[in-house]
Amino acid sequence: MKTACPLDCYDACDVIYNDGVISGDLCPHLHHYEKYQQITTPTYKGAKISLDEALNKLKEILKSSDAKDILYYKGSGNFGLMQEVIEHFFSSFGATLTDGSLCDGAGEAGIVEGRGENINMPISEIAKSEVVIFWGRNPHTTNSHILPLLKDKKIIVIDPIKTKIAKMADLHIQIKPRGDFYLAMLLSRFLYIEGGCDIEFLEEFAEDYEDFYELTQTIRIKKTLDKIDVSLGDIGDLLALVENKKVAIVCGVGIQKYRDGADIMRAIDAFGVNLGLFGKEGCGVAYLGNSKDGITSPFYTKAKRVCKVNTEFDKFKSVVIQGANPLSQMPDTTRVKKSLAKVENIIYFGLYENETSKIADLVIPAKDFLSKNDIRSSYSYSCLKEMPKVKESEFGVSEYDLSRFLCDEFDIELKSEKSYIEHFKNSNVVEKKQTISEFEFLDTIDLTKVDKHKLHLITPKSTKSLNSQFKRDDFVYINSSLGYLENECIKVSSDNGSVELKVKISDDVRDDCVLIYSGTKGVNNLTSSFVSYSGKSACYQENQVILESLD
Ligand SMILES: Nc1nc2c(c(=O)[nH]1)N[C@H]1C(S)=C(S)[C@@H](COP(=O)(O)OP(=O)(O)OC[C@H]3O[C@@H](n4cnc5c(=O)[nH]c(N)nc54)[C@H](O)[C@@H]3O)O[C@H]1N2
Ligand SMILES: Nc1nc2c(c(=O)[nH]1)N[C@H]1C(S)=C(S)[C@@H](COP(=O)(O)OP(=O)(O)OC[C@H]3O[C@@H](n4cnc5c(=O)[nH]c(N)nc54)[C@H](O)[C@@H]3O)O[C@H]1N2
Ligand code: SF4
Ligand SMILES: [Mo]
């Protein structure tokens, strides 16, 4: 039987389930999916209870609070569209929901500010390109199904880490973190000087290109190149590889984990515009697209919302957390912990035990994707993949059944599960050509300063975990020149907090960087609740860090 992987991932793979065995062209998470121990029994204040008791407890808690004192917080542990059926209940009920992003919000805002809307570059176009620039995306880990498309293409990688793709690339610019804005601006400037801009395209779609060129001229070349650790040779080499070629600039979330993430993405887009990449075969700028493009919600979703990045949980009496592990994955864990500690009722609805389930008063196990009906889309390519139930499970409750229970109890209208899935199935999800009608260039430069004396925190995705699901990493990766020993336990600190981790020496990491993967316990002690200037997004790499020996 055919279904699809439910995880928050570029690839959205097809999954075959036969006789209890999962197969398909899958990554390690899915191959070992059924080995990860799920929560099977609901608990209240640590004591095991039945599912009926758990549902009734939830009903009681909701009845005992004013709707305005209830917060519903949803994460991205499962990417299925039916996850939102619980949102339908809580919006209708009058609870507060969240907005903003722990993920790609800053980059998305930068795209919208420049191009007007975020239409992603279709994978079928990437397949036709001659040159692919991976800019802050790590395909071997996060997007492995794009790799077969790269055969015979020139590869350029811009990443502070010598990733696997960087080692295979024709050109790797091992840039200093958050140097991307300046690199993109200087690339546009030198492209203009060399006469490489697509003037015909610019005249039609981006008429302020000369003003933008003037803005790029305000950047001092030598000083800036030194600051971002890029050479004039790198710029020349990159331009030589892309000029008059079909180019795909494939960006990931790595470029925008900063307060000014939107401007960084917009500067990269501007380089793409100067090259005239939009609307041409094999050309474009890819990022995480809008996975809901063409899909209207059949659910009621109007609600008061608070930002997901710096949520003040303590303003609420009851907090319902679904498909998320905020105690690990939100920035500024110390703040999150303190804020959640003041909440009277924390309800966790999820698949696995984690930091958040451990502090929850009421734990309700969810059913996994194999045991419920769903459908999903993707932020990487246009698709709708049905995810029918392929097996029965004796424990847990599906999102639909939980919503059914709550809607019945509180007299809120809910249609049949089938009708919602049909609604999604009939959505108009089609591949769109990546065109722009009018590009708005940035007109000022206003970036946060970096501290030369501290190290940069790089916190990307790990091969073995999906954020905090599955096998979580527990090391800090640093360059050998920093003088620490393999397996030595050290303290990493920022202005926000600290974490003690064992060292793994890796010279793939720049000597001014410290790498700790997403999902590593304690990594977000280091990060702060700053919200990006644009896009209401978390800024996991805004804080710089220092290291200390523990002996
Ligand atoms: N295995 C696995 N796959 C996943 C996930 C996972 O946890 N594990 N998570 C999924 C999710 S939720 C998402 S959002 C996607 C994200 O997937 P990606 O977009 O690939 O994101 P990251 O791994 O966070 O970062 C990508 C690269 O950016 C680089 N980088 C960091 N800082 C900078 C910088 O300042 N400049 C530049 N140029 N590069 C920088 C990092 O070194 C890293 O190699 O992956 C999805 N896929
Ligand atoms: N330091 C650092 N922090 C980061 C990031 C980073 O790169 N670095 N990345 C950020 C990004 S891009 C993202 S997207 C977030 C992700 O952060 P979260 O949204 O918190 O996602 P996960 O860590 O995957 O945890 C999700 C939980 O969802 C539950 N779950 C899984 N499937 C289901 C289901 O079908 N139903 C229900 N009810 N629950 C389910 C599981 O119990 C799992 O523990 O993390 C962010 N945090
Ligand atoms: S996590 Fe991503 S790569 Fe792995 S099976 Fe799911 S969609 Fe495919
Ligand atoms: Mo994400």
PDB file of N, CA, C and O in Angstrom, residues 287-326:
ATOM      1  N   TYR A 287      14.086  28.228  -2.789  1.00  0.00           N
ATOM      2  CA  TYR A 287      14.143  28.344  -1.320  1.00  0.00           C
ATOM      3  C   TYR A 287      13.062  27.393  -0.834  1.00  0.00           C
ATOM      4  O   TYR A 287      12.641  26.485  -1.561  1.00  0.00           O
ATOM      5  N   LEU A 288      12.614  27.575   0.389  1.00  0.00           N
ATOM      6  CA  LEU A 288      11.467  26.787   0.826  1.00  0.00           C
ATOM      7  C   LEU A 288      10.233  27.538   0.322  1.00  0.00           C
ATOM      8  O   LEU A 288      10.036  28.706   0.674  1.00  0.00           O
ATOM      9  N   GLY A 289       9.472  26.893  -0.541  1.00  0.00           N
ATOM     10  CA  GLY A 289       8.310  27.561  -1.120  1.00  0.00           C
ATOM     11  C   GLY A 289       7.136  27.516  -0.155  1.00  0.00           C
ATOM     12  O   GLY A 289       7.227  26.981   0.949  1.00  0.00           O
ATOM     13  N   ASN A 290       6.022  28.069  -0.607  1.00  0.00           N
ATOM     14  CA  ASN A 290       4.815  28.047   0.203  1.00  0.00           C
ATOM     15  C   ASN A 290       4.114  26.704  -0.014  1.00  0.00           C
ATOM     16  O   ASN A 290       3.544  26.453  -1.063  1.00  0.00           O
ATOM     17  N   SER A 291       4.147  25.849   1.004  1.00  0.00           N
ATOM     18  CA  SER A 291       3.594  24.506   0.837  1.00  0.00           C
ATOM     19  C   SER A 291       2.067  24.536   0.739  1.00  0.00           C
ATOM     20  O   SER A 291       1.444  23.532   0.412  1.00  0.00           O
ATOM     21  N   LYS A 292       1.452  25.682   0.999  1.00  0.00           N
ATOM     22  CA  LYS A 292      -0.015  25.762   0.939  1.00  0.00           C
ATOM     23  C   LYS A 292      -0.488  26.454  -0.339  1.00  0.00           C
ATOM     24  O   LYS A 292      -1.666  26.789  -0.455  1.00  0.00           O
ATOM     25  N   ASP A 293       0.438  26.695  -1.277  1.00  0.00           N
ATOM     26  CA  ASP A 293       0.037  27.382  -2.490  1.00  0.00           C
ATOM     27  C   ASP A 293      -1.034  26.559  -3.218  1.00  0.00           C
ATOM     28  O   ASP A 293      -0.838  25.381  -3.476  1.00  0.00           O
ATOM     29  N   GLY A 294      -2.155  27.184  -3.524  1.00  0.00           N
ATOM     30  CA  GLY A 294      -3.240  26.485  -4.215  1.00  0.00           C
ATOM     31  C   GLY A 294      -4.157  25.716  -3.280  1.00  0.00           C
ATOM     32  O   GLY A 294      -5.131  25.105  -3.717  1.00  0.00           O
ATOM     33  N   ILE A 295      -3.854  25.727  -1.980  1.00  0.00           N
ATOM     34  CA  ILE A 295      -4.683  24.982  -1.033  1.00  0.00           C
ATOM     35  C   ILE A 295      -5.434  25.975  -0.150  1.00  0.00           C
ATOM     36  O   ILE A 295      -4.822  26.837   0.485  1.00  0.00           O
ATOM     37  N   THR A 296      -6.752  25.858  -0.120  1.00  0.00           N
ATOM     38  CA  THR A 296      -7.497  26.705   0.817  1.00  0.00           C
ATOM     39  C   THR A 296      -7.810  25.848   2.034  1.00  0.00           C
ATOM     40  O   THR A 296      -8.005  24.641   1.922  1.00  0.00           O
ATOM     41  N   SER A 297      -7.878  26.475   3.183  1.00  0.00           N
ATOM     42  CA  SER A 297      -8.143  25.677   4.374  1.00  0.00           C
ATOM     43  C   SER A 297      -9.640  25.439   4.527  1.00  0.00           C
ATOM     44  O   SER A 297     -10.428  26.365   4.431  1.00  0.00           O
ATOM     45  N   PRO A 298     -10.031  24.191   4.758  1.00  0.00           N
ATOM     46  CA  PRO A 298     -11.448  23.911   5.000  1.00  0.00           C
ATOM     47  C   PRO A 298     -11.803  24.149   6.469  1.00  0.00           C
ATOM     48  O   PRO A 298     -12.933  23.963   6.869  1.00  0.00           O
ATOM     49  N   PHE A 299     -10.805  24.538   7.244  1.00  0.00           N
ATOM     50  CA  PHE A 299     -11.004  24.675   8.689  1.00  0.00           C
ATOM     51  C   PHE A 299     -11.214  26.137   9.066  1.00  0.00           C
ATOM     52  O   PHE A 299     -10.790  27.040   8.352  1.00  0.00           O
ATOM     53  N   TYR A 300     -11.817  26.325  10.230  1.00  0.00           N
ATOM     54  CA  TYR A 300     -11.949  27.665  10.772  1.00  0.00           C
ATOM     55  C   TYR A 300     -10.614  28.003  11.420  1.00  0.00           C
ATOM     56  O   TYR A 300     -10.148  27.276  12.298  1.00  0.00           O
ATOM     57  N   THR A 301      -9.988  29.095  11.007  1.00  0.00           N
ATOM     58  CA  THR A 301      -8.639  29.364  11.528  1.00  0.00           C
ATOM     59  C   THR A 301      -8.489  30.794  12.043  1.00  0.00           C
ATOM     60  O   THR A 301      -7.381  31.224  12.353  1.00  0.00           O
ATOM     61  N   LYS A 302      -9.627  31.513  12.102  1.00  0.00           N
ATOM     62  CA  LYS A 302      -9.536  32.895  12.594  1.00  0.00           C
ATOM     63  C   LYS A 302      -9.344  32.876  14.105  1.00  0.00           C
ATOM     64  O   LYS A 302     -10.136  32.276  14.815  1.00  0.00           O
ATOM     65  N   ALA A 303      -8.265  33.487  14.576  1.00  0.00           N
ATOM     66  CA  ALA A 303      -8.023  33.458  16.011  1.00  0.00           C
ATOM     67  C   ALA A 303      -7.049  34.565  16.379  1.00  0.00           C
ATOM     68  O   ALA A 303      -6.332  35.088  15.522  1.00  0.00           O
ATOM     69  N   LYS A 304      -7.040  34.879  17.646  1.00  0.00           N
ATOM     70  CA  LYS A 304      -6.013  35.785  18.153  1.00  0.00           C
ATOM     71  C   LYS A 304      -4.710  34.985  18.129  1.00  0.00           C
ATOM     72  O   LYS A 304      -4.703  33.795  18.470  1.00  0.00           O
ATOM     73  N   ARG A 305      -3.622  35.597  17.704  1.00  0.00           N
ATOM     74  CA  ARG A 305      -2.366  34.847  17.611  1.00  0.00           C
ATOM     75  C   ARG A 305      -1.216  35.567  18.318  1.00  0.00           C
ATOM     76  O   ARG A 305      -1.165  36.794  18.307  1.00  0.00           O
ATOM     77  N   VAL A 306      -0.340  34.796  18.905  1.00  0.00           N
ATOM     78  CA  VAL A 306       0.876  35.358  19.500  1.00  0.00           C
ATOM     79  C   VAL A 306       2.077  34.717  18.797  1.00  0.00           C
ATOM     80  O   VAL A 306       1.965  33.620  18.255  1.00  0.00           O
ATOM     81  N   CYS A 307       3.206  35.409  18.836  1.00  0.00           N
ATOM     82  CA  CYS A 307       4.351  34.952  18.045  1.00  0.00           C
ATOM     83  C   CYS A 307       4.948  33.661  18.617  1.00  0.00           C
ATOM     84  O   CYS A 307       5.135  33.501  19.821  1.00  0.00           O
ATOM     85  N   LYS A 308       5.253  32.752  17.713  1.00  0.00           N
ATOM     86  CA  LYS A 308       5.777  31.432  18.047  1.00  0.00           C
ATOM     87  C   LYS A 308       7.222  31.451  18.542  1.00  0.00           C
ATOM     88  O   LYS A 308       7.708  30.491  19.106  1.00  0.00           O
ATOM     89  N   VAL A 309       7.926  32.559  18.260  1.00  0.00           N
ATOM     90  CA  VAL A 309       9.349  32.616  18.561  1.00  0.00           C
ATOM     91  C   VAL A 309       9.602  32.935  20.030  1.00  0.00           C
ATOM     92  O   VAL A 309      10.497  32.375  20.653  1.00  0.00           O
ATOM     93  N   ASN A 310       8.789  33.856  20.568  1.00  0.00           N
ATOM     94  CA  ASN A 310       9.017  34.315  21.944  1.00  0.00           C
ATOM     95  C   ASN A 310       7.736  34.219  22.762  1.00  0.00           C
ATOM     96  O   ASN A 310       7.461  35.073  23.604  1.00  0.00           O
ATOM     97  N   THR A 311       6.980  33.187  22.519  1.00  0.00           N
ATOM     98  CA  THR A 311       5.666  33.009  23.148  1.00  0.00           C
ATOM     99  C   THR A 311       5.734  33.126  24.664  1.00  0.00           C
ATOM    100  O   THR A 311       6.523  32.428  25.313  1.00  0.00           O
ATOM    101  N   GLU A 312       4.880  33.965  25.199  1.00  0.00           N
ATOM    102  CA  GLU A 312       4.814  34.073  26.661  1.00  0.00           C
ATOM    103  C   GLU A 312       3.776  33.080  27.168  1.00  0.00           C
ATOM    104  O   GLU A 312       2.607  33.408  27.359  1.00  0.00           O
ATOM    105  N   PHE A 313       4.235  31.860  27.385  1.00  0.00           N
ATOM    106  CA  PHE A 313       3.325  30.797  27.815  1.00  0.00           C
ATOM    107  C   PHE A 313       2.654  31.154  29.141  1.00  0.00           C
ATOM    108  O   PHE A 313       1.504  30.807  29.384  1.00  0.00           O
ATOM    109  N   ASP A 314       3.402  31.855  29.990  1.00  0.00           N
ATOM    110  CA  ASP A 314       2.876  32.145  31.334  1.00  0.00           C
ATOM    111  C   ASP A 314       1.694  33.103  31.342  1.00  0.00           C
ATOM    112  O   ASP A 314       1.083  33.330  32.378  1.00  0.00           O
ATOM    113  N   LYS A 315       1.361  33.661  30.176  1.00  0.00           N
ATOM    114  CA  LYS A 315       0.157  34.502  30.102  1.00  0.00           C
ATOM    115  C   LYS A 315      -1.101  33.634  30.035  1.00  0.00           C
ATOM    116  O   LYS A 315      -2.217  34.137  30.012  1.00  0.00           O
ATOM    117  N   PHE A 316      -0.911  32.314  29.940  1.00  0.00           N
ATOM    118  CA  PHE A 316      -2.048  31.418  29.760  1.00  0.00           C
ATOM    119  C   PHE A 316      -2.160  30.435  30.926  1.00  0.00           C
ATOM    120  O   PHE A 316      -1.169  30.074  31.542  1.00  0.00           O
ATOM    121  N   LYS A 317      -3.405  30.007  31.161  1.00  0.00           N
ATOM    122  CA  LYS A 317      -3.618  29.043  32.239  1.00  0.00           C
ATOM    123  C   LYS A 317      -3.374  27.621  31.719  1.00  0.00           C
ATOM    124  O   LYS A 317      -2.848  26.765  32.431  1.00  0.00           O
ATOM    125  N   SER A 318      -3.769  27.393  30.469  1.00  0.00           N
ATOM    126  CA  SER A 318      -3.594  26.062  29.877  1.00  0.00           C
ATOM    127  C   SER A 318      -2.947  26.196  28.509  1.00  0.00           C
ATOM    128  O   SER A 318      -3.313  27.076  27.726  1.00  0.00           O
ATOM    129  N   VAL A 319      -1.983  25.311  28.253  1.00  0.00           N
ATOM    130  CA  VAL A 319      -1.282  25.354  26.971  1.00  0.00           C
ATOM    131  C   VAL A 319      -1.328  23.964  26.348  1.00  0.00           C
ATOM    132  O   VAL A 319      -0.926  22.981  26.979  1.00  0.00           O
ATOM    133  N   VAL A 320      -1.845  23.887  25.136  1.00  0.00           N
ATOM    134  CA  VAL A 320      -1.923  22.607  24.430  1.00  0.00           C
ATOM    135  C   VAL A 320      -0.841  22.590  23.354  1.00  0.00           C
ATOM    136  O   VAL A 320      -0.819  23.461  22.483  1.00  0.00           O
ATOM    137  N   ILE A 321       0.060  21.627  23.434  1.00  0.00           N
ATOM    138  CA  ILE A 321       1.196  21.563  22.515  1.00  0.00           C
ATOM    139  C   ILE A 321       1.062  20.321  21.642  1.00  0.00           C
ATOM    140  O   ILE A 321       0.991  19.203  22.150  1.00  0.00           O
ATOM    141  N   GLN A 322       1.006  20.534  20.334  1.00  0.00           N
ATOM    142  CA  GLN A 322       0.802  19.410  19.416  1.00  0.00           C
ATOM    143  C   GLN A 322       1.957  19.309  18.420  1.00  0.00           C
ATOM    144  O   GLN A 322       2.319  20.292  17.780  1.00  0.00           O
ATOM    145  N   GLY A 323       2.530  18.124  18.285  1.00  0.00           N
ATOM    146  CA  GLY A 323       3.557  17.892  17.255  1.00  0.00           C
ATOM    147  C   GLY A 323       4.747  18.816  17.398  1.00  0.00           C
ATOM    148  O   GLY A 323       5.325  19.228  16.399  1.00  0.00           O
ATOM    149  N   ALA A 324       5.120  19.126  18.622  1.00  0.00           N
ATOM    150  CA  ALA A 324       6.210  20.084  18.820  1.00  0.00           C
ATOM    151  C   ALA A 324       6.968  19.744  20.087  1.00  0.00           C
ATOM    152  O   ALA A 324       6.427  19.117  20.995  1.00  0.00           O
ATOM    153  N   ASN A 325       8.196  20.214  20.130  1.00  0.00           N
ATOM    154  CA  ASN A 325       9.017  20.064  21.324  1.00  0.00           C
ATOM    155  C   ASN A 325       9.635  21.424  21.658  1.00  0.00           C
ATOM    156  O   ASN A 325      10.840  21.610  21.534  1.00  0.00           O
ATOM    157  N   PRO A 326       8.787  22.373  22.071  1.00  0.00           N
ATOM    158  CA  PRO A 326       9.290  23.734  22.283  1.00  0.00           C
ATOM    159  C   PRO A 326      10.422  23.823  23.302  1.00  0.00           C
ATOM    160  O   PRO A 326      11.289  24.682  23.180  1.00  0.00           O
TER     161      PRO A 326
END
